[in-house]
Short mmCIF file of C-alpha atoms and ligand atoms in Angstrom, two decimals:
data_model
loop_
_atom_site.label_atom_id
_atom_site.label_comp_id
_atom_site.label_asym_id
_atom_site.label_seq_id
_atom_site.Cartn_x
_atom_site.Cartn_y
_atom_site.Cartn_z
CA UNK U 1 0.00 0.00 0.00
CA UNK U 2 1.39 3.44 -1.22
CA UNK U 3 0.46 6.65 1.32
CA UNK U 4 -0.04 9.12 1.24
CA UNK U 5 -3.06 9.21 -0.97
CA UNK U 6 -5.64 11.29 -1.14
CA UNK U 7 -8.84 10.85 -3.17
CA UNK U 8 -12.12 12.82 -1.56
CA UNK U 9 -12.39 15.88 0.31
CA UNK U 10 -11.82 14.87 4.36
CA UNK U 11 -13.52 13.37 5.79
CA UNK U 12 -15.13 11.83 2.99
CA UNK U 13 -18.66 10.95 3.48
CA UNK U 14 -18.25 7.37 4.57
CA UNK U 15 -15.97 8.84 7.52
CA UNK U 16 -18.39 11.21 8.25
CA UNK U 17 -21.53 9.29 8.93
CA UNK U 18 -19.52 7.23 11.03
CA UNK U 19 -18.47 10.21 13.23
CA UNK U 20 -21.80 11.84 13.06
CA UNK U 21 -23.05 7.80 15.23
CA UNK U 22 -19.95 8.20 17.11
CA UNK U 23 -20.65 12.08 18.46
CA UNK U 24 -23.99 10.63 19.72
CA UNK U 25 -23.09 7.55 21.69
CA UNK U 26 -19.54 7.52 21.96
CA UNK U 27 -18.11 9.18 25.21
CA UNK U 28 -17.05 13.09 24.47
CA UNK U 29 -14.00 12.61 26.41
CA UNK U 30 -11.53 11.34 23.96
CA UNK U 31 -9.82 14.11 22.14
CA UNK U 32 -9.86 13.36 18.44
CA UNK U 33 -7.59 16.06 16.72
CA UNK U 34 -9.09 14.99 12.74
CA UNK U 35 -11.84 12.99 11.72
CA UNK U 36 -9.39 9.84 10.60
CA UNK U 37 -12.04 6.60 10.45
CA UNK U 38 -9.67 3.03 9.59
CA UNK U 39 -11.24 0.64 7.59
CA UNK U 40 -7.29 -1.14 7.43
CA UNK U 41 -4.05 -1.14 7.45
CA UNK U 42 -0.57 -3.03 6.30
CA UNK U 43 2.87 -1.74 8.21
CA UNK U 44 3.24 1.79 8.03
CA UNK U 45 0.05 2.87 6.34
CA UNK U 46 -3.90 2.85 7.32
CA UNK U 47 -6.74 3.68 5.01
CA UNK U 48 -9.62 5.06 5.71
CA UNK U 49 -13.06 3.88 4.86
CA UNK U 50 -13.68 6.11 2.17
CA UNK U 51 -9.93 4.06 0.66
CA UNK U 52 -7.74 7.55 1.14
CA UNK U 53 -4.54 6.08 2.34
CA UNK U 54 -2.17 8.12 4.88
CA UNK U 55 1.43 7.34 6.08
CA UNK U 56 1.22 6.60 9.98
CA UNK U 57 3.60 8.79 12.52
CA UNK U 58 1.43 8.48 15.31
CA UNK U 59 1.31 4.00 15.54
CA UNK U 60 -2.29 4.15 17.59
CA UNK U 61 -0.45 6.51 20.17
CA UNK U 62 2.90 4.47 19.47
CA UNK U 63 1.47 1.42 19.75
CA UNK U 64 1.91 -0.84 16.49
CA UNK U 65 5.27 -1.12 16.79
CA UNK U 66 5.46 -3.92 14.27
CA UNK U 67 2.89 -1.85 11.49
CA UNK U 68 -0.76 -2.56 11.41
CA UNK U 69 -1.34 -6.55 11.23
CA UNK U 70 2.02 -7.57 11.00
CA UNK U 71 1.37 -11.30 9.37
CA UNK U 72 3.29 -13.28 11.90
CA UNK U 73 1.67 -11.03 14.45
CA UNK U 74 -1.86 -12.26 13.04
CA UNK U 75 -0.29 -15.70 12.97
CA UNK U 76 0.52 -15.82 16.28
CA UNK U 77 -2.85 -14.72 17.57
CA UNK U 78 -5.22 -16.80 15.63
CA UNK U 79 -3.19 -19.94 16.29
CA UNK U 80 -3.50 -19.19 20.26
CA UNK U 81 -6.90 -17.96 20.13
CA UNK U 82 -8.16 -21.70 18.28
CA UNK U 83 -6.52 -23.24 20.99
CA UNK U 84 -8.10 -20.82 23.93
CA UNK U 85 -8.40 -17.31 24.34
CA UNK U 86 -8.64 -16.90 28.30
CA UNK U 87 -8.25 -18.99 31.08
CA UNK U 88 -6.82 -16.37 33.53
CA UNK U 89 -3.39 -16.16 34.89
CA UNK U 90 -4.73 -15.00 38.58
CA UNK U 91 -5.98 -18.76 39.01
CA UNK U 92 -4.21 -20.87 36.47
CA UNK U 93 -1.22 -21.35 34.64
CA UNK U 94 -0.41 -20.94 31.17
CA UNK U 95 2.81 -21.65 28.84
CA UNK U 96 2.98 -17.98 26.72
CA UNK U 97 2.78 -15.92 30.12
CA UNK U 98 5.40 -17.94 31.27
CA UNK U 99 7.72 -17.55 27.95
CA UNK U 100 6.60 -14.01 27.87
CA UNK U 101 8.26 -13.86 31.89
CA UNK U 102 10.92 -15.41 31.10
CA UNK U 103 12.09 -13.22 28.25
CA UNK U 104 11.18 -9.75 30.24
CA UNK U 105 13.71 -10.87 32.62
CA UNK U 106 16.07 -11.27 29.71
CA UNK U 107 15.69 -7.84 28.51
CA UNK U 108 14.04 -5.58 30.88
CA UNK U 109 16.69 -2.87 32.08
CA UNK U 110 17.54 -4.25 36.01
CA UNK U 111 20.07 -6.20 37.53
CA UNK U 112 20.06 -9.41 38.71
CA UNK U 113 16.51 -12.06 38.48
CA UNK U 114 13.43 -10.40 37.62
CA UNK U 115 9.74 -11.04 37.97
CA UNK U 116 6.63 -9.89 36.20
CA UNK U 117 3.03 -8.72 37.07
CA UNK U 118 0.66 -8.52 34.59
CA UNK U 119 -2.14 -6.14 33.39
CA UNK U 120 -3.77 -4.83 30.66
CA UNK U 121 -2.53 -1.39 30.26
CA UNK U 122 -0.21 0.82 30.73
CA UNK U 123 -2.53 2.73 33.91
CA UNK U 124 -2.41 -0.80 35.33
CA UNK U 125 1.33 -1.19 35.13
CA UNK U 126 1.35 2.18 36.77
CA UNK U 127 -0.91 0.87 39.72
CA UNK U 128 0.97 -2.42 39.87
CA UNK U 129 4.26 -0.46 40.65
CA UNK U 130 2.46 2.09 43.29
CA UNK U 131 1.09 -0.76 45.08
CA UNK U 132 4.00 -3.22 44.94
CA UNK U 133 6.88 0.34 46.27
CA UNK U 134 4.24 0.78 48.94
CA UNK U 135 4.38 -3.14 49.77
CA UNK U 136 8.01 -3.45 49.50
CA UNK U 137 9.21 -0.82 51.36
CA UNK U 138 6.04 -0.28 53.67
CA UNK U 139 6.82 3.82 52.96
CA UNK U 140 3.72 6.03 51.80
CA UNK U 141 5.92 8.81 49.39
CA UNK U 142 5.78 8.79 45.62
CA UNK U 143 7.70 11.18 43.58
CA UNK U 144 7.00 11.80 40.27
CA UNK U 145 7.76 14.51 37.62
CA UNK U 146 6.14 17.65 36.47
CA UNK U 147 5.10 17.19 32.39
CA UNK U 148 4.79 13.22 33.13
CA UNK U 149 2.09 11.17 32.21
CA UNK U 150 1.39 7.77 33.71
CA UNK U 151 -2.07 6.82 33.38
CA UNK U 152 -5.45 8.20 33.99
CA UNK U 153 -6.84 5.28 37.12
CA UNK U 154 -7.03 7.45 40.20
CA UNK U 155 -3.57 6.37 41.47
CA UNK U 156 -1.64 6.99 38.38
CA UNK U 157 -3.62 10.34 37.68
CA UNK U 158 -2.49 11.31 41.44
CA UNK U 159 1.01 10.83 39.42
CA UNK U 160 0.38 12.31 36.04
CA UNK U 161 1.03 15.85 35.76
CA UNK U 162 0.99 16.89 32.19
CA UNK U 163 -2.65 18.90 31.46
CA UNK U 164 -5.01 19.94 33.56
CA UNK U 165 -8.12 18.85 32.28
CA UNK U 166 -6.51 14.90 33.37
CA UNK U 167 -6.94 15.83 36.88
CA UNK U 168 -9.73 18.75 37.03
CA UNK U 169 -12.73 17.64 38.89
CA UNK U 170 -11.57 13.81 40.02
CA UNK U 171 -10.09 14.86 42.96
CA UNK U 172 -8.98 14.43 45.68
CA UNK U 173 -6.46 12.08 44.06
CA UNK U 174 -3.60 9.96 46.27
CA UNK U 175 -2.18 11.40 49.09
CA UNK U 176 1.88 11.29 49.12
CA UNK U 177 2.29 12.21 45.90
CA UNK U 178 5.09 14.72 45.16
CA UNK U 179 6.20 16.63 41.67
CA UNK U 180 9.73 17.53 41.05
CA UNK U 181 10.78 19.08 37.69
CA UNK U 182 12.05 17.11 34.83
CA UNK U 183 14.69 18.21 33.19
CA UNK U 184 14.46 20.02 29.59
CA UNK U 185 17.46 21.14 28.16
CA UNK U 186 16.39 22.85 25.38
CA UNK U 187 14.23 24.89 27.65
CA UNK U 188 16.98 25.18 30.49
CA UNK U 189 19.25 28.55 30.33
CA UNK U 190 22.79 26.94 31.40
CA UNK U 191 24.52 23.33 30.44
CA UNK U 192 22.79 20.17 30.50
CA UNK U 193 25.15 19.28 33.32
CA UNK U 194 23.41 21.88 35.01
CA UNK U 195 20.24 21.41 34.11
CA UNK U 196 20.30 18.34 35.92
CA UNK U 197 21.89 18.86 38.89
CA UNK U 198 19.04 21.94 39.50
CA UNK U 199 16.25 18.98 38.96
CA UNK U 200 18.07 16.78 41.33
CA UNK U 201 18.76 19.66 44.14
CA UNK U 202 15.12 20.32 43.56
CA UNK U 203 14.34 17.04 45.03
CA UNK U 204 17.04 17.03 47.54
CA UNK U 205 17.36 20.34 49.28
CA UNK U 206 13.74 21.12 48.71
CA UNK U 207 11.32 18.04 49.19
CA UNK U 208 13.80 16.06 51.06
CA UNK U 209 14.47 19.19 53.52
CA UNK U 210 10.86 21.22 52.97
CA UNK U 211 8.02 18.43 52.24
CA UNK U 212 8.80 15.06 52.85
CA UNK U 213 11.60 12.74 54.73
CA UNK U 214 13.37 10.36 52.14
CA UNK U 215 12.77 7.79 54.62
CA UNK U 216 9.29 7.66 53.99
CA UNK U 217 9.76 7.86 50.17
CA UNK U 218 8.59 4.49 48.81
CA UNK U 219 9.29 5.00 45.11
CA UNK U 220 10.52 7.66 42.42
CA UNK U 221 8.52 7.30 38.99
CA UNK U 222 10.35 8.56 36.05
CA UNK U 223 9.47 8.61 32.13
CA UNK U 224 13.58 8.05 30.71
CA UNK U 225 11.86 9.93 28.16
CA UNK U 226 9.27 12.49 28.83
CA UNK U 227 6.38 11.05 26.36
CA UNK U 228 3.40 13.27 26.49
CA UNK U 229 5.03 16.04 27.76
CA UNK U 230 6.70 16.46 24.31
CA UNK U 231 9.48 14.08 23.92
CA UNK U 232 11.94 15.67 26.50
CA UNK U 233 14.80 13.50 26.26
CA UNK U 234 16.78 14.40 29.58
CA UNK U 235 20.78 14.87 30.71
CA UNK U 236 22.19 10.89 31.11
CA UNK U 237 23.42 12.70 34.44
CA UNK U 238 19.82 13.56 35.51
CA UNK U 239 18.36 9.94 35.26
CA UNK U 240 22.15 8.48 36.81
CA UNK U 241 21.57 11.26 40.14
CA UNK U 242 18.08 9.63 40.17
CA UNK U 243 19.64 6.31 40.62
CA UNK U 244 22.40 7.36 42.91
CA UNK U 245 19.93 9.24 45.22
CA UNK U 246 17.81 6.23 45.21
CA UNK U 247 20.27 3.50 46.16
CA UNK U 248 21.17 5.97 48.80
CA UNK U 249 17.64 6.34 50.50
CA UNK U 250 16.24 2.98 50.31
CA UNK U 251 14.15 4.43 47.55
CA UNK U 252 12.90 2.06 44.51
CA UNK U 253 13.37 3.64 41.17
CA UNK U 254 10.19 2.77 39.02
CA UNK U 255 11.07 3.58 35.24
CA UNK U 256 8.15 4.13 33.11
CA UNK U 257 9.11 2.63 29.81
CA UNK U 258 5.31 2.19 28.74
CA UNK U 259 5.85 4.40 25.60
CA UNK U 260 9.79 4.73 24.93
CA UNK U 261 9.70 0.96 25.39
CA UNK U 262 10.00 -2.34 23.22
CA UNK U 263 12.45 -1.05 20.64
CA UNK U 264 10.97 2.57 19.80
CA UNK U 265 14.62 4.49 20.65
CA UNK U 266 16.92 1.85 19.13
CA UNK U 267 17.12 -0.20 21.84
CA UNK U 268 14.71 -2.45 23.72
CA UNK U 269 14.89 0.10 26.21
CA UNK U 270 15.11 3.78 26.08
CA UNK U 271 17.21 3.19 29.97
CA UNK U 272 19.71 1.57 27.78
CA UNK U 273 20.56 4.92 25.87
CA UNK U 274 21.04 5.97 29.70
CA UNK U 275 23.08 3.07 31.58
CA UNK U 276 20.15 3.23 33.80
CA UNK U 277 19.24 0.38 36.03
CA UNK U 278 15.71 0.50 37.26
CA UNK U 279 14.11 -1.60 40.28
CA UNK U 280 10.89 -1.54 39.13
CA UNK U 281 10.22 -0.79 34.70
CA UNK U 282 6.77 -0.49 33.56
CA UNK U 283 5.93 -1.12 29.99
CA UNK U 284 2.64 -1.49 27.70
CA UNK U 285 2.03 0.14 24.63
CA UNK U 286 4.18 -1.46 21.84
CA UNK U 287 4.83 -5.30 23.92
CA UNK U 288 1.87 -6.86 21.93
CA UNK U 289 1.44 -4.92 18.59
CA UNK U 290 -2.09 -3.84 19.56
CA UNK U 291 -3.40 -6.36 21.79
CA UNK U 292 -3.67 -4.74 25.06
CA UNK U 293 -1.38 -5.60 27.60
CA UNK U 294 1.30 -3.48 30.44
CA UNK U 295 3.53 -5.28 32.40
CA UNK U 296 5.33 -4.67 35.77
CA UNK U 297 8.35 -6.19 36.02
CA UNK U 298 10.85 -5.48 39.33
CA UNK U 299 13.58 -7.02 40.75
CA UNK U 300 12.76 -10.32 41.90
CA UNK U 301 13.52 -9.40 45.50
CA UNK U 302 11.28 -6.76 45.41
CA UNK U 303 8.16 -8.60 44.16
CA UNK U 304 7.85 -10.43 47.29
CA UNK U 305 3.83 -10.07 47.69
CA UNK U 306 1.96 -12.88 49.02
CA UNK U 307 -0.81 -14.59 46.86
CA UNK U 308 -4.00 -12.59 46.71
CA UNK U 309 -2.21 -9.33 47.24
CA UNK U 310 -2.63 -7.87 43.72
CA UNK U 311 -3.83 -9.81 40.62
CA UNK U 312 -6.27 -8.97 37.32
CA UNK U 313 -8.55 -11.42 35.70
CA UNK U 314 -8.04 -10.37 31.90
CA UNK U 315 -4.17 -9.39 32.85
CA UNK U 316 -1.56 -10.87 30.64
CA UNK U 317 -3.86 -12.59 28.57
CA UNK U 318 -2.74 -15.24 26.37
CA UNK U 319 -3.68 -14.11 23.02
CA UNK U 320 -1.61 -10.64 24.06
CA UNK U 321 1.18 -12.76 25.51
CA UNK U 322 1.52 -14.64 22.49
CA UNK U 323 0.84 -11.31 20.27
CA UNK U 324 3.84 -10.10 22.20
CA UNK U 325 6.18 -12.89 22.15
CA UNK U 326 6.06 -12.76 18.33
CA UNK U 327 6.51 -8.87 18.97
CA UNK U 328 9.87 -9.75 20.62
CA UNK U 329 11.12 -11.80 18.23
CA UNK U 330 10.32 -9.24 15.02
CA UNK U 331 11.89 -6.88 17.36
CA UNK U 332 15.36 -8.75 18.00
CA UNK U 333 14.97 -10.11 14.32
CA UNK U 334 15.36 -6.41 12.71
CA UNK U 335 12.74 -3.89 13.28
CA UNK U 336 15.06 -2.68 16.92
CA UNK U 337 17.94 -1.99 13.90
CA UNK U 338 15.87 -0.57 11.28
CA UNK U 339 14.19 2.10 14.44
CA UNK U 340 17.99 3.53 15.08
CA UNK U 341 18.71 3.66 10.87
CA UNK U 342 15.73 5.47 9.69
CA UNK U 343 15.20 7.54 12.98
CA UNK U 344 18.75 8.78 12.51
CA UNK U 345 18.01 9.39 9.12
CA UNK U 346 14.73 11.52 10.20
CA UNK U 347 16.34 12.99 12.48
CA UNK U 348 19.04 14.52 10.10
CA UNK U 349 16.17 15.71 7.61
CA UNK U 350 14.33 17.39 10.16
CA UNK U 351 17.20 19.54 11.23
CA UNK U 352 17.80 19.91 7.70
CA UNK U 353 13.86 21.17 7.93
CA UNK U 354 14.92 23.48 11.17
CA UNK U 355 17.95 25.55 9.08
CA UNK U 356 14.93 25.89 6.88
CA UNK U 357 11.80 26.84 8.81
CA UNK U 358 12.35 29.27 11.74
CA UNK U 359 9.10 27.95 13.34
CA UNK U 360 11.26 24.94 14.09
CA UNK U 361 12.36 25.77 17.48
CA UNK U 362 13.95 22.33 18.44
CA UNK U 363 14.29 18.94 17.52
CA UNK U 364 15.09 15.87 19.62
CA UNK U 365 14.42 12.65 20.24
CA UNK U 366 16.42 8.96 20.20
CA UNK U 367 15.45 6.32 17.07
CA UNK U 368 11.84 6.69 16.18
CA UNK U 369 10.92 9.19 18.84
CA UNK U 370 11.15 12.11 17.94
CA UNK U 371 9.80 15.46 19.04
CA UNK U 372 10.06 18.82 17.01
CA UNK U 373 9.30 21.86 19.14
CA UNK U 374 7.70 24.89 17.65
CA UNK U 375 8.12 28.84 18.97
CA UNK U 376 7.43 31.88 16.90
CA UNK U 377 10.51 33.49 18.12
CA UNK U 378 13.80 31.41 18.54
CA UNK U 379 15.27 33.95 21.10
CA UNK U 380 12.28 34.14 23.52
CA UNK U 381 10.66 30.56 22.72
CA UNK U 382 7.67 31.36 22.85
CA UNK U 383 5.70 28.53 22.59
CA UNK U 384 3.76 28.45 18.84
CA UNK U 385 0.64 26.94 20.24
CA UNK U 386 -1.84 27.19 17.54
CA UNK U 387 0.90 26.89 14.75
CA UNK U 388 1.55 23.44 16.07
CA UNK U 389 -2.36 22.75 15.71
CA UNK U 390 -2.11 23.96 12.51
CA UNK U 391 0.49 21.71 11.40
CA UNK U 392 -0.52 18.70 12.64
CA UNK U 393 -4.13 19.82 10.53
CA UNK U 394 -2.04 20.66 7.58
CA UNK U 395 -0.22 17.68 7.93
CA UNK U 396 -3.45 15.15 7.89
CA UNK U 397 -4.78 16.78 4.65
CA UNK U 398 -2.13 15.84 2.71
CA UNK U 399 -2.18 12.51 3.76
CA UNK U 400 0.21 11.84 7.42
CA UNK U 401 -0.97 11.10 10.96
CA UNK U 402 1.10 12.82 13.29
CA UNK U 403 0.06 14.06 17.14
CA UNK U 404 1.01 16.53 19.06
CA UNK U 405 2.48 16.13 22.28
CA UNK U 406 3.43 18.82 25.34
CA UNK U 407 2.09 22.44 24.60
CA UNK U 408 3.37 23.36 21.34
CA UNK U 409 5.54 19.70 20.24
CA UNK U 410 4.67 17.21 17.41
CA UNK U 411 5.83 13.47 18.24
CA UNK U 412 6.79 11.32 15.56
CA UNK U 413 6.21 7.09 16.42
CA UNK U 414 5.28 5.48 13.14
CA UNK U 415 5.53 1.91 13.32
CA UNK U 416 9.29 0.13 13.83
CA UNK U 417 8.51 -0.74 10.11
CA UNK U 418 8.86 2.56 8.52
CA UNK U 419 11.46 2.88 5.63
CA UNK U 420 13.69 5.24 4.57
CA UNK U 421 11.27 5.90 2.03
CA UNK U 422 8.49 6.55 3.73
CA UNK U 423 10.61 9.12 6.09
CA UNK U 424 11.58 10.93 3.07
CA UNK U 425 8.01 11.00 1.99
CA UNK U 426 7.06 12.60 5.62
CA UNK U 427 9.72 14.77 5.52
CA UNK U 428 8.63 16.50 1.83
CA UNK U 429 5.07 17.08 3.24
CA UNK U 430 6.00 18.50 6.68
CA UNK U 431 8.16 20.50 4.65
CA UNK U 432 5.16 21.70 2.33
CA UNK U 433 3.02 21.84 5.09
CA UNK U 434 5.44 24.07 7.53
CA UNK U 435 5.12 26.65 4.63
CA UNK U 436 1.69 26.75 4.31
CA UNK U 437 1.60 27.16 8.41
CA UNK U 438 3.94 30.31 8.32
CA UNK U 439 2.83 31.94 4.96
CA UNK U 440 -0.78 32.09 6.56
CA UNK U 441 0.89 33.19 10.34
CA UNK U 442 2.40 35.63 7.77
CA UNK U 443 -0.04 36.81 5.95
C1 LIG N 501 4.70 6.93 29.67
C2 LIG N 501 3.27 6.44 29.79
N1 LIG N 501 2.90 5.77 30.89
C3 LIG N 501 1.64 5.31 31.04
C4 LIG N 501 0.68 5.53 30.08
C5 LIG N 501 -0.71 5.02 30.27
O1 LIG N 501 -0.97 4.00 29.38
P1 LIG N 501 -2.48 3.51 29.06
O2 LIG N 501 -3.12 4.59 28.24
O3 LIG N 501 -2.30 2.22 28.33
O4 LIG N 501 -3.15 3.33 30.36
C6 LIG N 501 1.02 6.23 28.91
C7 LIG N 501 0.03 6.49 27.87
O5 LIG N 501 0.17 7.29 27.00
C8 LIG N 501 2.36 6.68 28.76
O6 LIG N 501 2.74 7.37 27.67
#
């Protein structure tokens, strides 16, 4: 399938009946930026169901890491599901949760044996980790980070701090829950050294001193790559203070890999990029190509619960854990490789883009996520707000899905798939389409 290609005006009229059913039954609370309606997909490209075809740099929120329907995906899920598709893990045993354990503690980013909880989502991995730091260490205290996002159940929205309208109106949300800044260099007047060490003295000589004892800190939650808050990628020396301080207090570091996870930087794990050892790494998203499913996994020490203390009936289910066993293996077999060539490859073009187009504040990002930053002025950085709305608009009518992310970023996570091609083909329309956004700002 070739994308982009655009045949009818958008959305065509297919597209829009089906929105017109879907604005009176469907909850109002999800936050559709264009009226995109799938009928399918094959790797990197989804049509819609009026058969206009669009190149995909947004993955179902960076989810398809192997493309839409990868075959041996599909494979892998119809075989398991004729043989059963639930029998539940909380009460029973079954083989692919078991392979699926056994290769998390292969890969995931800690030292030493590991064991893994399993949910259905990346808010459940969140909860798993709350619950198993408060167990473990029998502390109350949860930091987190300012911009992060973690989930939307009440105990990872008590964590989540990256817009408003997540929190407005639920609360009150969990009590012990601190924010700390997260470092953003490009936002940061001074070094990157120094950018961190002000985010780490933030949490040392001000909540350790002003708000809360590290002794009754149970865990410090950290994104090793700020997702929703606009692809911050922060100082190595920030996330290596956050272990140091850690070790030192008896605090367990919980590293959120739900969305720079399973390949998307380069590396199986964004912590790799890092040298960062977690106790505690939380991932979902791209583990089962679509299929929902978050994990928890933590040193094995640490998950030292007793049988009934936390458990899910759909979690880890075995069509997912198959799903994402054949995930792992087109992962290791290639796609992990082809992530670091083409997202270095997208990454030069769009800087080429930023000599080009002044709106182009900064760009940043590890293997295929990336975050471009938009200001109207370079010098002040002021924050081009409803340019960046503009774009991403500008960029879906000529045929690419792209989200925003932060206040005024666009994210790029198209599939692990995506070709050199196809980034060259994104790059010519955001190119076309970063014109048309500052000859009308112009105008
Ligand atoms: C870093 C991070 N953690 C947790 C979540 C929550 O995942 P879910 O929407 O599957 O609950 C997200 C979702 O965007 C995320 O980006």
């Amino acid at each position: 399938m070739d994308a982009p290609d655009i045949k009818t005006p958008l959305p065509g009229p297919k597209a829009k009946a089906i929105i017109d059913r879907d604005r009176q039954f469907v909850s109002p609370s999800y936050t559709r930026d264009y009226p995109f309606v799938i009928a399918r997909g094959e790797g990197s490209v989804v049509e819609d169901v009026d058969g206009n075809r669009f190149l995909d740099c947004a993955a179902g929120i960076a989810v398809n890491s192997t493309g839409v329907s990868h075959p041996d995906v599909v494979k892998a899920i119809c075989e398991q599901a004729q043989k059963f598709i639930h029998m539940s893990g909380t009460d029973f045993y079954y083989e692919p949760q078991v392979r699926l354990a056994e290769q998390l503690a292969a890969l995931a980013p800690i030292d030493g044996a590991v064991r893994t909880f399993f949910g259905n989502s990346g808010t459940e991995a969140t909860e798993a980790s709350i619950k198993l730091a408060r167990y473990h260490t029998k502390r109350q205290g949860i930091i987190a980070f300012l911009g992060s996002f973690h989930g939307r159940s009440m105990g990872s929205l008590a964590l989540t701090a990256s817009k408003v309208i997540q929190r407005r109106g639920f609360g009150p949300l969990l009590p012990g829950v601190y924010h700390a800044p997260y470092p953003d260099p490009y936002r940061f007047k001074g070094s990157a050294d120094q950018c961190a060490a002000e985010c780490l003295s933030f949490i040392k000589d001000q909540l350790f001193l002003q708000l809360v004892s590290p002794d009754e800190v149970a865990a410090i939650v950290v994104e090793p790559i700020q997702g929703e808050g606009g692809y911050v990628v922060p100082p190595k020396a920030f996330l290596q203070g956050l272990r140091a301080l850690t070790t030192e207090h008896g605090i367990l570091l919980v590293v959120d890999e739900v969305q720079s996870g399973m390949g998307r930087t380069g590396k199986m794990f964004a912590s790799e990029h890092f040298d960062l050892k977690a106790d505690v790494v939380n991932i979902a998203k791209g583990i089962a190509s679509g299929l929902p499913l978050g994990v928890t996994c933590a040193r094995a020490d640490v998950m030292s619960w007793p049988p009934g203390a936390h458990a899910s009936t759909f979690g880890g289910n075995p069509v997912s854990c198959a799903a994402a066993n054949a995930t792992i293996t087109l992962l290791n077999d290639g796609l992990i490789t082809n992530a670091a060539t083409v997202g270095a490859h997208l990454l030069n073009g769009l800087r080429e883009l930023q000599n080009k187009h002044r709106i182009i504040g900064d760009v940043r990002g590890i293997g295929l996520m990336i975050g471009i930053e938009l200001v109207r002025d370079r010098e002040s950085k002021l924050r081009a707000v409803e340019e960046r709305n503009a774009l991403v608009q500008a960029m879906f009518r000529r045929g690419v899905l792209v989200l925003g992310a932060g206040k005024n970023a666009i994210r790029l996570a198209p599939p692990l798939v995506f070709s050199r091609a196809q980034a060259d083909s994104l790059l010519g329309v955001m190119d076309d389409a970063l014109t048309e956004i500052s000859h009308s700002i112009n105008s």
